[in-house]
mmCIF file of C-alpha atoms (C1' of nucleotides) in Angstrom:
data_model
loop_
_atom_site.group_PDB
_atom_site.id
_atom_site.type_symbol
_atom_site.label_atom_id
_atom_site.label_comp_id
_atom_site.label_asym_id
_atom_site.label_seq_id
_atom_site.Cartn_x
_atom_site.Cartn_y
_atom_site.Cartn_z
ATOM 1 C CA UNK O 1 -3.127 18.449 11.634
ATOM 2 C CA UNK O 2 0.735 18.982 11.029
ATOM 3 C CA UNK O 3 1.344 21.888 8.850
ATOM 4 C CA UNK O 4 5.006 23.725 8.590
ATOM 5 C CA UNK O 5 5.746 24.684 11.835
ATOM 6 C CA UNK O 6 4.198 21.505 13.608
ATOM 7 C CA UNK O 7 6.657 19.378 10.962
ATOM 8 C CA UNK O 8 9.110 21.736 11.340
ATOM 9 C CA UNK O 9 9.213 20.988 15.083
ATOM 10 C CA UNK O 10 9.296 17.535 14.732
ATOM 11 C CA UNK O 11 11.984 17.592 12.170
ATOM 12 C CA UNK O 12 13.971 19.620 14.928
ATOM 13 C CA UNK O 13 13.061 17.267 17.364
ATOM 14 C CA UNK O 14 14.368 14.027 15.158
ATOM 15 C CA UNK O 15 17.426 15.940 14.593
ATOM 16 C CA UNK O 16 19.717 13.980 16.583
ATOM 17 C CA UNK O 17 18.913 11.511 14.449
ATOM 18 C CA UNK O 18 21.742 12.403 11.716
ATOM 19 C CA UNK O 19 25.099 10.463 11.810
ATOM 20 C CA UNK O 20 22.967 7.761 13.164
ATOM 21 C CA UNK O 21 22.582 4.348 11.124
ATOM 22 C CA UNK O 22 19.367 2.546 10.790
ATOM 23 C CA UNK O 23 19.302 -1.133 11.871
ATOM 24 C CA UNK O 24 15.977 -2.237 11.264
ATOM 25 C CA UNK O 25 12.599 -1.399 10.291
ATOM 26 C CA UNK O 26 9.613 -2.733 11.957
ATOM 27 C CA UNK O 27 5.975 -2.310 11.102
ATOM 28 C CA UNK O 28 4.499 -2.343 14.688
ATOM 29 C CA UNK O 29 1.824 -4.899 15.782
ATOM 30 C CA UNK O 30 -1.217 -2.355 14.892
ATOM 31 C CA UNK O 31 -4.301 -3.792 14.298
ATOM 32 C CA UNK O 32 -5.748 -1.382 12.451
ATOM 33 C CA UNK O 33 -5.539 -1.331 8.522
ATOM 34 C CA UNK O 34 -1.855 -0.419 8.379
ATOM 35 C CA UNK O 35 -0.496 3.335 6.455
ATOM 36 C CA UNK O 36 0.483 3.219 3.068
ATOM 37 C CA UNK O 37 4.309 2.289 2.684
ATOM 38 C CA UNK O 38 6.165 3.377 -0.679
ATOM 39 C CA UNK O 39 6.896 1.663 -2.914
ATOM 40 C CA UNK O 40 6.437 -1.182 -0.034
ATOM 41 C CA UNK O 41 7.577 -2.171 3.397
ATOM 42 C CA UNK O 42 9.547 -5.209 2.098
ATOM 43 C CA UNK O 43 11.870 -2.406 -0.180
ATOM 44 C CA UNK O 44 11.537 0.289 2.508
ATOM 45 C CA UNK O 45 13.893 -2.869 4.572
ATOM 46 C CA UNK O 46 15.972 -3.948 2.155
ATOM 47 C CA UNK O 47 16.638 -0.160 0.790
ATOM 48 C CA UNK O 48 17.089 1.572 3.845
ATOM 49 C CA UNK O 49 18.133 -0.980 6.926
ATOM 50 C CA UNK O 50 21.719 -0.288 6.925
ATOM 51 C CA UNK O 51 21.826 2.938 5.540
ATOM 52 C CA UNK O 52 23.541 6.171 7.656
ATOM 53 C CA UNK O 53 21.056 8.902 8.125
ATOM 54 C CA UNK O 54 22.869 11.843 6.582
ATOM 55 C CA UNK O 55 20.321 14.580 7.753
ATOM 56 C CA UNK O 56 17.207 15.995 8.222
ATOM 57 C CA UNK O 57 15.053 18.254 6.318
ATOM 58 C CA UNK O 58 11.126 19.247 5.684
ATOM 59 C CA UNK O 59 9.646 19.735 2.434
ATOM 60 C CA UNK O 60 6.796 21.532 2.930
ATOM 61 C CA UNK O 61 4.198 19.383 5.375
ATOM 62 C CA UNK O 62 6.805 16.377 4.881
ATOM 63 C CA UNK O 63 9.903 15.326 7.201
ATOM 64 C CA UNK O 64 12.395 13.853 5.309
ATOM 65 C CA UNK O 65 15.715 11.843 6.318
ATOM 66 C CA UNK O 66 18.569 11.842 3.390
ATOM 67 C CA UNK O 67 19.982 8.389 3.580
ATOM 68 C CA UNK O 68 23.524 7.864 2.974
ATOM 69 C CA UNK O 69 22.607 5.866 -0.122
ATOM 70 C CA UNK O 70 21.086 9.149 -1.899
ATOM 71 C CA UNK O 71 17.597 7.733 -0.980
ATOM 72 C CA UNK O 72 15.166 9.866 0.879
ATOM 73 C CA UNK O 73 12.704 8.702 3.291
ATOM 74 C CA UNK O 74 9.924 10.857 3.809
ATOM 75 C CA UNK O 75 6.977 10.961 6.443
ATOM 76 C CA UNK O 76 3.845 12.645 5.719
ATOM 77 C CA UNK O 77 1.869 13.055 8.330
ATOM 78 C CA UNK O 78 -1.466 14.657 6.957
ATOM 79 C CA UNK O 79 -3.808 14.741 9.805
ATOM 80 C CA UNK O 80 -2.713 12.995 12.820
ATOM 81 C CA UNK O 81 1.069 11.475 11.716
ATOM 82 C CA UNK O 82 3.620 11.933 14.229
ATOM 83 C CA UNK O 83 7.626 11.596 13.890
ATOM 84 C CA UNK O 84 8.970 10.726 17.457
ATOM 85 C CA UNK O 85 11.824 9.741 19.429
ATOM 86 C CA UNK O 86 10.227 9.272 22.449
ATOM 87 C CA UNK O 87 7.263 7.288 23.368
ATOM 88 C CA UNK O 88 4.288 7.753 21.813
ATOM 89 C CA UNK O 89 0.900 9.387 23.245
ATOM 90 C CA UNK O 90 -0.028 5.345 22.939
ATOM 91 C CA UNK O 91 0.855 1.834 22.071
ATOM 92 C CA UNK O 92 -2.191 1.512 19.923
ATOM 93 C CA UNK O 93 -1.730 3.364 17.210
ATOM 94 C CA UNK O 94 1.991 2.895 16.967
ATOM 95 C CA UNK O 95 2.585 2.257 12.995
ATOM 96 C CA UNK O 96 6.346 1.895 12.088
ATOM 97 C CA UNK O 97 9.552 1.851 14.517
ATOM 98 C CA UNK O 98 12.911 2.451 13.392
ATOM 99 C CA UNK O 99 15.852 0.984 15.397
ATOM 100 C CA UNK O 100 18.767 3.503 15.385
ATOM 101 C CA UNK O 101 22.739 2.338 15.524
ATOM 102 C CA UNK O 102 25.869 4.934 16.484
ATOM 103 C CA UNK O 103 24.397 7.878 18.299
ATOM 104 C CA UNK O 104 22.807 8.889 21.119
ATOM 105 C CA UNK O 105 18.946 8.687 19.187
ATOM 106 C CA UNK O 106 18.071 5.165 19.847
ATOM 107 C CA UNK O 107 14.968 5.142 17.396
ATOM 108 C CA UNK O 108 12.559 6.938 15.503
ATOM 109 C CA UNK O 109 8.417 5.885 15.902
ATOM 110 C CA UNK O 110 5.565 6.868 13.484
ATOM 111 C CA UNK O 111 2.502 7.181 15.239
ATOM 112 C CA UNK O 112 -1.078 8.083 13.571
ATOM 113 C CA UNK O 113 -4.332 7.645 15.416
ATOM 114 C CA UNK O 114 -6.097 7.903 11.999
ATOM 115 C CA UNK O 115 -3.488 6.462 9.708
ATOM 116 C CA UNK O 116 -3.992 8.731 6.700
ATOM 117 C CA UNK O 117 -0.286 9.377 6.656
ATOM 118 C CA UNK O 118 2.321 7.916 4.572
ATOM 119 C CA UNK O 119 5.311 6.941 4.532
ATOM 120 C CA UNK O 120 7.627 6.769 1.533
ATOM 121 C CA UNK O 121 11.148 5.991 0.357
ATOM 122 C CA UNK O 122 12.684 7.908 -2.914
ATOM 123 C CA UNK O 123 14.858 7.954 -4.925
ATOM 124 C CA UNK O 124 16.700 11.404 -6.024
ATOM 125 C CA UNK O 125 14.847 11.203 -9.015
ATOM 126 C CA UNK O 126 11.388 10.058 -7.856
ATOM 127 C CA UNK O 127 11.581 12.926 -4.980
ATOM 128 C CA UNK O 128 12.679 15.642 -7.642
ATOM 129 C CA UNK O 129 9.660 14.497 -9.458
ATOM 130 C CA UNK O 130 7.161 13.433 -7.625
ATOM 131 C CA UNK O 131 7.818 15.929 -4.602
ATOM 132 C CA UNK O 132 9.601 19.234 -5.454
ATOM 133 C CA UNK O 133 8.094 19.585 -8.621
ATOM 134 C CA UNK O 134 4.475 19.383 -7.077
ATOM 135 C CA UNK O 135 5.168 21.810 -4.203
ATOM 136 C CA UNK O 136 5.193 25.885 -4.943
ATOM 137 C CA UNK O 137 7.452 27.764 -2.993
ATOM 138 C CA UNK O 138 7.914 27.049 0.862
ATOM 139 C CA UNK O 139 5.730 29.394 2.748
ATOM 140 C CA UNK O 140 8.580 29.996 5.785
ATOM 141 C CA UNK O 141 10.730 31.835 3.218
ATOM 142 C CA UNK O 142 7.927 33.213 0.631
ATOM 143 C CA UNK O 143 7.911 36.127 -1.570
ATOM 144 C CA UNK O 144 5.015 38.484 -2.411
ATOM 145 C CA UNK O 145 6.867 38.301 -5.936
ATOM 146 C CA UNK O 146 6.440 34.327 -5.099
ATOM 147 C CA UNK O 147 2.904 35.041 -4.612
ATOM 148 C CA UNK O 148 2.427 37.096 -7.151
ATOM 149 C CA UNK O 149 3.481 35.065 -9.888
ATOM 150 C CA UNK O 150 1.615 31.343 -8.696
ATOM 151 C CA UNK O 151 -1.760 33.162 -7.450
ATOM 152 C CA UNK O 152 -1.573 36.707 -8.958
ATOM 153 C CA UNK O 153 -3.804 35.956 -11.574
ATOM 154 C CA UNK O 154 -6.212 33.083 -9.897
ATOM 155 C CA UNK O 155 -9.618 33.373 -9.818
ATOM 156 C CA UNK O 156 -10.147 31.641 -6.571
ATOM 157 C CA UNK O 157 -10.389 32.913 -3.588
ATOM 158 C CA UNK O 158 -7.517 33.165 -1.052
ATOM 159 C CA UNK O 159 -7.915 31.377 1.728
ATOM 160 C CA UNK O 160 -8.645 28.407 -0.313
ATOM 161 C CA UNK O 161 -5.483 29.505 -2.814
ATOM 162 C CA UNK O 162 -3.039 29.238 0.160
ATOM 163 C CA UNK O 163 -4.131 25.483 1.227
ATOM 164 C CA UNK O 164 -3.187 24.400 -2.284
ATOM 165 C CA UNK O 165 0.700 23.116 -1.727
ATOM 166 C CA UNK O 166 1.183 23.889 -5.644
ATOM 167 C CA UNK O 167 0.962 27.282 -4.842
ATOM 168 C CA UNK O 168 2.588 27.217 -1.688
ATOM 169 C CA UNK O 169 3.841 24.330 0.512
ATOM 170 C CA UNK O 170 2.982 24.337 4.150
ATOM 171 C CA UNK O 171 -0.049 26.106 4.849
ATOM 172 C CA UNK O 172 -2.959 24.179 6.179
ATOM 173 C CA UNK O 173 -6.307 24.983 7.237
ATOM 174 C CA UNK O 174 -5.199 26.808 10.841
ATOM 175 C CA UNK O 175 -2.270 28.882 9.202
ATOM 176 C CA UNK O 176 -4.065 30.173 6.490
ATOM 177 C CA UNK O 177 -6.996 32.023 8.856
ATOM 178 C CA UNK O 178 -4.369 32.981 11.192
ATOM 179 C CA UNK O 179 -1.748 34.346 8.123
ATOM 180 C CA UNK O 180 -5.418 36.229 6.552
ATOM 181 C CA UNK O 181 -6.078 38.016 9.878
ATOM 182 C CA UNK O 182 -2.374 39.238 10.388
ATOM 183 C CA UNK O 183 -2.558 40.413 7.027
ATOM 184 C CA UNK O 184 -5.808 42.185 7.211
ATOM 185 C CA UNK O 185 -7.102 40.275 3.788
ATOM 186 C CA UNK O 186 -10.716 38.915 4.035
ATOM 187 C CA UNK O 187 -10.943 35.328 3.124
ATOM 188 C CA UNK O 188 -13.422 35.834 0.199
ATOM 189 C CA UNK O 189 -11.126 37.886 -1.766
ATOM 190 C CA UNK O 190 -10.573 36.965 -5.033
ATOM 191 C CA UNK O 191 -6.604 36.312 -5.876
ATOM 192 C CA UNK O 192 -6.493 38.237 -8.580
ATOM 193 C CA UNK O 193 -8.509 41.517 -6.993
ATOM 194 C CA UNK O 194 -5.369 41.775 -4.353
ATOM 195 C CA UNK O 195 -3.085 44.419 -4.819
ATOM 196 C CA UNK O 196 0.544 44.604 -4.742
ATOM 197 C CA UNK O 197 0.492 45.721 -1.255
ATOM 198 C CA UNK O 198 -1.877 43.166 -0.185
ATOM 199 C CA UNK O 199 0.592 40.436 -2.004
ATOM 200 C CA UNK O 200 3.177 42.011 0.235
ATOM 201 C CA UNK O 201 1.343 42.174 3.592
ATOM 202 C CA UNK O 202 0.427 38.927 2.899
ATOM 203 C CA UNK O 203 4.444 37.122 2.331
ATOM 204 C CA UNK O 204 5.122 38.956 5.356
ATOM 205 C CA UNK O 205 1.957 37.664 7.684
ATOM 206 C CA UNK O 206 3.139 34.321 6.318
ATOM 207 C CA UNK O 207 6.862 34.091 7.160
ATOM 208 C CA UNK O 208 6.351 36.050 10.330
ATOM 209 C CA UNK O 209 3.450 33.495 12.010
ATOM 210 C CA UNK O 210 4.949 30.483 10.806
ATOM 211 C CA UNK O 211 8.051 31.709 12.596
ATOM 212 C CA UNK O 212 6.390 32.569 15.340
ATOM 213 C CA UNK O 213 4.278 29.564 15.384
ATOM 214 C CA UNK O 214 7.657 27.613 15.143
ATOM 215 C CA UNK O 215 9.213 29.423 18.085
ATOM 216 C CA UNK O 216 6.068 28.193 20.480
ATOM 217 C CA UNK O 217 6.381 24.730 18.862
ATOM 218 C CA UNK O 218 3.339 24.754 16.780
ATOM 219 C CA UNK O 219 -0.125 23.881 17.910
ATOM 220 C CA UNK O 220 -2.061 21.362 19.753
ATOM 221 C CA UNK O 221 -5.636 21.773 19.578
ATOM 222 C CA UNK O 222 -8.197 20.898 21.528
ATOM 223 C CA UNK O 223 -8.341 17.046 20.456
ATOM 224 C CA UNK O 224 -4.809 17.271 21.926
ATOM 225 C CA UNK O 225 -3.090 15.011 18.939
ATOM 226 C CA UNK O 226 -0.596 17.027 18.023
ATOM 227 C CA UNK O 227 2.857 16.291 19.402
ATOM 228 C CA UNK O 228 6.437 17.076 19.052
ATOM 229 C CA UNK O 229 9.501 14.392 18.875
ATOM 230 C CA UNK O 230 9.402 14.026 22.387
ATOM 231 C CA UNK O 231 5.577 13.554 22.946
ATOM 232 C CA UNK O 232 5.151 17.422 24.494
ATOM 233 C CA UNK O 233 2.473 19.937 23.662
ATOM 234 C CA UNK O 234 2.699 22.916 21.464
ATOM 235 C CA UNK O 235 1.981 26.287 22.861
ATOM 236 C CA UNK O 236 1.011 28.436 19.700
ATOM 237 C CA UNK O 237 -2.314 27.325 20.189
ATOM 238 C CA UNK O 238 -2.476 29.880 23.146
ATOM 239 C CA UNK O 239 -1.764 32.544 20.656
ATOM 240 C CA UNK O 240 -4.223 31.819 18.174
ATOM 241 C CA UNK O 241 -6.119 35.317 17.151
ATOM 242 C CA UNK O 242 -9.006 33.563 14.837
ATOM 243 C CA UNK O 243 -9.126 30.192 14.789
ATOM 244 C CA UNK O 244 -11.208 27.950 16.323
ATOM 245 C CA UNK O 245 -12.466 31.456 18.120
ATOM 246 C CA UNK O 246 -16.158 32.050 16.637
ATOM 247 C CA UNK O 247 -18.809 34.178 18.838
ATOM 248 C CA UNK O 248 -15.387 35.972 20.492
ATOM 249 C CA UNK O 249 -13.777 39.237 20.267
ATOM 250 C CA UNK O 250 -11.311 40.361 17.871
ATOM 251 C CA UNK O 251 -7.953 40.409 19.871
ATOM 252 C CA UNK O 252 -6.739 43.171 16.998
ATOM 253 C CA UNK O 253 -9.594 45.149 16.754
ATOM 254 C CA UNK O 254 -11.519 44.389 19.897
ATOM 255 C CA UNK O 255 -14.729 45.510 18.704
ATOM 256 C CA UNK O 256 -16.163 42.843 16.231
ATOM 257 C CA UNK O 257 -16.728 39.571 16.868
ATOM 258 C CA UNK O 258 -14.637 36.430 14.661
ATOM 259 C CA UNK O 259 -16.907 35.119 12.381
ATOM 260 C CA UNK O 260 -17.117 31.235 11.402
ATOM 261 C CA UNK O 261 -17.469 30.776 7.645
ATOM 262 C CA UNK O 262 -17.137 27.350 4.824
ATOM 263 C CA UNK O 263 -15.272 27.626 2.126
ATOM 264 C CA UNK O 264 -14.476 24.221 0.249
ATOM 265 C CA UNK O 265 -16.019 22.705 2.686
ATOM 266 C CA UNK O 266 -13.639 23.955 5.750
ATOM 267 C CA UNK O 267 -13.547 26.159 8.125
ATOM 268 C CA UNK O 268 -12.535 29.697 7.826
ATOM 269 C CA UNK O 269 -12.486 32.427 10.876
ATOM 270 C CA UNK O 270 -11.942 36.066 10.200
ATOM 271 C CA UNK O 271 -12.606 38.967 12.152
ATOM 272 C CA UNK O 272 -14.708 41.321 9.409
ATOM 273 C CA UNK O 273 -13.853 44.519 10.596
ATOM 274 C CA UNK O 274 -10.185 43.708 10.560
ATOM 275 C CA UNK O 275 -10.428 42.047 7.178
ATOM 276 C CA UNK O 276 -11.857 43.931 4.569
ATOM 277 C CA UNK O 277 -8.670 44.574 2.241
ATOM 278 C "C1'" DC M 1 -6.314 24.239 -18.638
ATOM 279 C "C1'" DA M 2 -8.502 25.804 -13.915
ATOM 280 C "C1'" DT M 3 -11.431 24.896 -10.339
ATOM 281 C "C1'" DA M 4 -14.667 22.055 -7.496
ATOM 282 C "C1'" DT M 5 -16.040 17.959 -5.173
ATOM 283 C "C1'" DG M 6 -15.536 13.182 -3.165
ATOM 284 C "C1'" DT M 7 -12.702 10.014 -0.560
ATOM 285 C "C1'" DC M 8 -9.854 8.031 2.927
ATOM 286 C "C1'" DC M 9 -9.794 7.444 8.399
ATOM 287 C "C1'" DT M 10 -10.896 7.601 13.742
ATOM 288 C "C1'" DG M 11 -12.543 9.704 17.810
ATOM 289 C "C1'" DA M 12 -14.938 13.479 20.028
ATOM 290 C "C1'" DG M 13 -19.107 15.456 20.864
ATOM 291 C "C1'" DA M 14 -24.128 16.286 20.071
ATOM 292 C "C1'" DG M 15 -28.660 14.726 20.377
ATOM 293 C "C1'" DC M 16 -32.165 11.510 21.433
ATOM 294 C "C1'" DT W 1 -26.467 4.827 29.652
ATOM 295 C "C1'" DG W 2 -25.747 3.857 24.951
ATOM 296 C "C1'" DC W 3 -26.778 4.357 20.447
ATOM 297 C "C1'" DT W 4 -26.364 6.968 15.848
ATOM 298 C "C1'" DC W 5 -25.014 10.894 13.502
ATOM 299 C "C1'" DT W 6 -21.956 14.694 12.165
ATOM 300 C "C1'" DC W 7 -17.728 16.819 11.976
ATOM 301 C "C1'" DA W 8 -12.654 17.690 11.869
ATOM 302 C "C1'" DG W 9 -9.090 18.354 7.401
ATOM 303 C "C1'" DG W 10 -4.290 16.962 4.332
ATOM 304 C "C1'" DA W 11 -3.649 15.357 -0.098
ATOM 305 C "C1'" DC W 12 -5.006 13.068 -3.966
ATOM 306 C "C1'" DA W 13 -8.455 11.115 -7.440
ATOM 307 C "C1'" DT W 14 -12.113 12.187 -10.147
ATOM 308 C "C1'" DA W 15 -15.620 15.357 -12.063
ATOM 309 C "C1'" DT W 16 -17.085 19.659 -14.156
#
DNA sequence: CATATGTCCTGAGAGC
DNA sequence: TGCTCTCAGGACATAT
């Protein structure tokens, strides 16, 4: 489950990458039904083999590669997409490889076990449109003033506010209990019942664990999927305070116990002492 | 318009 | 042991 600072690390990890040019693109002999390639593999070749990759950047949950043609190619990994430059965690569920020319990155794999991912090629104007203009603010560099102005008035509640990329890109189901309980928020509040100083506590929870997060490589859980470029384990998961953690004690309070609630039919842990505001 | 639900997909784990 | 069932959730399509 890639969110920012799990794509982040990849992008990082691919970064070597840039000043490289790509030779050829080859959809890997996986048996299963194969990702979806935009607008199809055939263009993906004839578009991008040949092409310098300028650099690399993440939108939001995305990794993207700016081709020296003005084309970006973009991986979304969703659940369990992985960008790598190493070997993957295994043959089977290998989906695209990328041979590399002119620098010391030999090639870049996407890997997904489950193969919800995507992978797309755009144009400036189809990633302006399709991409930037569907995506709120990135959460690594957020405002409360950001907040404020795409939630302030929203009469969901939060934690299912901050999973919608519209309102702000990068925030996935583990991030947003983990951002909550830093901030002291309860889950169930209603957007537009925070306060101004509960729009504030909560830009700075965001920016300061996805940071953090980003620093300990993001997060492999227990099914062990997620990777970084070079096929390692994250470490954040070790500093989880809520999620995943029902039945045990608060690590901020140390008195209650984290609670395991649905909302939109995911999970949600929050400690309820610590979480009231 | 805003918000809620269904769908895709595979593998892990539970229960019998 | 081996089967079936449920669950995990990112983003988008469809429904309310």
């Amino acid at each position: 489950m890639p969110e920012l600072p799990e794509v982040e690390t990849m992008r990082r990890g691919i970064a070597g990458a840039a000043g490289t040019r790509i030779d050829r693109i080859e959809r890997t002999p996986c048996r299963r039904k194969p990702i979806a390639i935009g607008p199809s593999f055939a263009q993906l070749r004839r578009r991008a083999e040949g092409a310098q990759i300028e650099r690399t950047d993440r939108l939001g949950k995305r990794v993207v590669l700016w081709l020296s043609t003005g084309d970006a190619l973009v991986f979304e990994p969703r659940m369990t997409g992985l960008v790598l430059c190493a070997a993957p965690p295994t043959n089977e569920h290998l989906r695209l490889r990328i041979i590399l020319a002119g620098g010391k990155t030999r090639q870049l794999l996407y890997w997904d076990r489950r193969g919800l991912g995507q992978v797309h090629l755009h144009t400036p104007q189809t990633y302006e449109e399709q991409l930037e203009a569907a995506l709120g603010p990135d959460a690594l560099t957020i405002t409360a003033d950001d907040y404020r102005e795409s939630l302030g008035k929203s009469a969901r509640v939060i934690k299912v506010a901050l999973l919608d990329q519209r309102a702000v890109a990068g925030i996935g189901n583990l991030y947003a209990a983990e951002i909550l309980h830093v901030a002291g928020i309860s889950p169930r509040r209603q957007c537009r019942r925070l306060t101004r100083r509960a729009w504030h506590a909560l830009a700075e929870a965001t920016r300061d664990v996805l940071a953090e997060a980003i620093r300990y490589e993001g997060s492999t859980l227990s099914d062990g999927t997620y990777r970084n470029a070079l096929n390692q384990q994250g470490r954040y998961q070790n500093k989880h305070r809520v999620y995943a953690k029902a039945g045990e004690r608060c690590p901020r309070c140390n008195e209650d116990v984290i609670k395991r609630i649905v909302q939109a039919q995911r999970s949600t842990f929050y400690c309820p002492r610590c979480q009231r505001g």
